Coordinates of C-alpha atoms in Angstrom, one line a residue:
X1 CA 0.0 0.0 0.0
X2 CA 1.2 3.4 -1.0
X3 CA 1.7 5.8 1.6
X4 CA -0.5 9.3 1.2
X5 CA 2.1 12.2 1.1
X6 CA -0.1 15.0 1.8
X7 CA -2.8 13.6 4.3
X8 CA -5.0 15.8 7.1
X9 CA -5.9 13.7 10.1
X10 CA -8.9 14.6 11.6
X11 CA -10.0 13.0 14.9
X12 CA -13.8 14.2 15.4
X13 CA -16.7 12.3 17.3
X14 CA -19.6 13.8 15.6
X15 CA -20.0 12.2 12.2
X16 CA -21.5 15.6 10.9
X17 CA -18.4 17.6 11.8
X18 CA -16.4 14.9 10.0
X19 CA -18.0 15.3 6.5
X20 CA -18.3 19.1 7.0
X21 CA -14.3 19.1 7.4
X22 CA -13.4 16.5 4.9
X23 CA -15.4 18.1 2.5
X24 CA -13.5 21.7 3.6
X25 CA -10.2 19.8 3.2
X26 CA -11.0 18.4 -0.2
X27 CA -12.8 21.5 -2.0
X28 CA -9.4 23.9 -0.2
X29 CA -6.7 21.7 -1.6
X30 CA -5.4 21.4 2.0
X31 CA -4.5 17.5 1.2
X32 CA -4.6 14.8 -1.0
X33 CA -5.6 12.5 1.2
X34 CA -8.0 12.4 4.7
X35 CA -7.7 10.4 7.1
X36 CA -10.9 10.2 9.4
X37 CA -10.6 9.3 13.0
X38 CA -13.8 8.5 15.9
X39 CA -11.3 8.5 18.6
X40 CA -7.9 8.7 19.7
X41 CA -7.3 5.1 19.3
X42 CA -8.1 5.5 15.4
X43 CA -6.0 8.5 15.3
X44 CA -3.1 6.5 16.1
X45 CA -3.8 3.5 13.8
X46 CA -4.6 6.3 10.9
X47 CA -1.2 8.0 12.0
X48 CA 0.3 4.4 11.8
X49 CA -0.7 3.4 8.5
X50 CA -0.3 6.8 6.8
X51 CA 1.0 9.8 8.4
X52 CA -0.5 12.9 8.4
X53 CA 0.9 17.1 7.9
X54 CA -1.8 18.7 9.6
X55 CA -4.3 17.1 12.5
X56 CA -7.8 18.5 13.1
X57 CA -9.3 17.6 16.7
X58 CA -12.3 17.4 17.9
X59 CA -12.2 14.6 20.7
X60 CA -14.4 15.2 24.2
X61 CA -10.8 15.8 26.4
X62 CA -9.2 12.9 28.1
X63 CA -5.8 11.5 28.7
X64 CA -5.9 9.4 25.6
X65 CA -6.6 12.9 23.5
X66 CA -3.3 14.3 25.4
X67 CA -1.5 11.5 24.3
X68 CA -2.6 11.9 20.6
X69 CA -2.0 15.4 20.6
X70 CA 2.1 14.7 22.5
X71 CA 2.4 12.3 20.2
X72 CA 1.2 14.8 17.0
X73 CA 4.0 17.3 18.3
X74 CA 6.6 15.0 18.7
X75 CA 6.1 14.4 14.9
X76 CA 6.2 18.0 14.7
X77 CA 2.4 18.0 12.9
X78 CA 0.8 20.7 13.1
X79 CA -2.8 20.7 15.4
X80 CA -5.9 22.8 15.1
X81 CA -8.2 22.0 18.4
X82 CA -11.6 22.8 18.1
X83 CA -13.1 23.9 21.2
X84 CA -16.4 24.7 22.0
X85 CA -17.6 28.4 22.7
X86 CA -21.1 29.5 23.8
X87 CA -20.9 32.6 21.9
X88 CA -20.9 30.7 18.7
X89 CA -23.6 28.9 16.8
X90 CA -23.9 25.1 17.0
X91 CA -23.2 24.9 13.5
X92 CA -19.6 26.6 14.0
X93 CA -16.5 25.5 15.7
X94 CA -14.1 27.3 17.4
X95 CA -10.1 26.7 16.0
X96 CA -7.5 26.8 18.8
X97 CA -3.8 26.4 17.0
X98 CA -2.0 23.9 19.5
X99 CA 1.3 23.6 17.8
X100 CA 1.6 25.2 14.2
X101 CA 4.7 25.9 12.9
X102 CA 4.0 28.8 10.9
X103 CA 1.4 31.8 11.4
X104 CA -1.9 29.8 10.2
X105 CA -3.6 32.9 8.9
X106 CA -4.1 31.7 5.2
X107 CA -5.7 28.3 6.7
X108 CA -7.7 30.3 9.2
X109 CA -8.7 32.7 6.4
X110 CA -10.2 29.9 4.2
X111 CA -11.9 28.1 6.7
X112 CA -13.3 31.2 8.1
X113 CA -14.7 32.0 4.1
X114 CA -16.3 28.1 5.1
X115 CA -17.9 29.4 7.7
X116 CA -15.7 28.1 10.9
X117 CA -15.0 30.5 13.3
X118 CA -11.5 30.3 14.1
X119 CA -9.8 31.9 17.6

């Protein structure tokens, strides 16, 4: 099996969130490949069998989501959190950059033009 060389992990609990963001990734040309995760467990099988460049998380917070995200950073892959705000609508998530290595504004940008809120 061929490795993807340009793959966005995204480990998110709500199925709806999922598509929304793998259809975001797709139609911005963020990656050529997605790699969709339920939990933390599948985030680390996804992250064994392909590797990612960027990880998108939206996992209720537990010690199993720490590891995920230690483990992210020791691979030096960027992280985008979302965390929920009261402010905001149900239908948008707030981004919280965890460990990106370079300023994020033209990723915020586009998925703010998507209609995520970013913070």
């Amino acid at each position: 099996m061929t490795q993807p060389t340009n793959a966005v992990l995204l480990a998110v609990d709500s199925e709806a969130l999922a598509l929304e963001l793998d259809a975001a990734v797709r139609e911005l040309g963020i990656a050529d490949d997605v790699l969709l995760a339920r939990t933390a467990d599948d985030a680390f099988a996804a992250l064994l069998a392909g590797g990612a460049h960027l990880a998108m998380i939206s996992l209720a917070p537990s010690a199993a989501r720490s590891r995920l995200e230690q483990t992210l950073q020791g691979m030096a892959v960027p992280i985008l959190r979302f965390v929920p705000d009261a402010s905001r609508t149900k239908s948008r998530a707030g981004l919280e950059p965890v460990n990106l290595p370079f300023s994020g504004e033209t990723l915020r940008s586009a998925l703010g033009r998507l209609g995520f809120a970013t913070a």
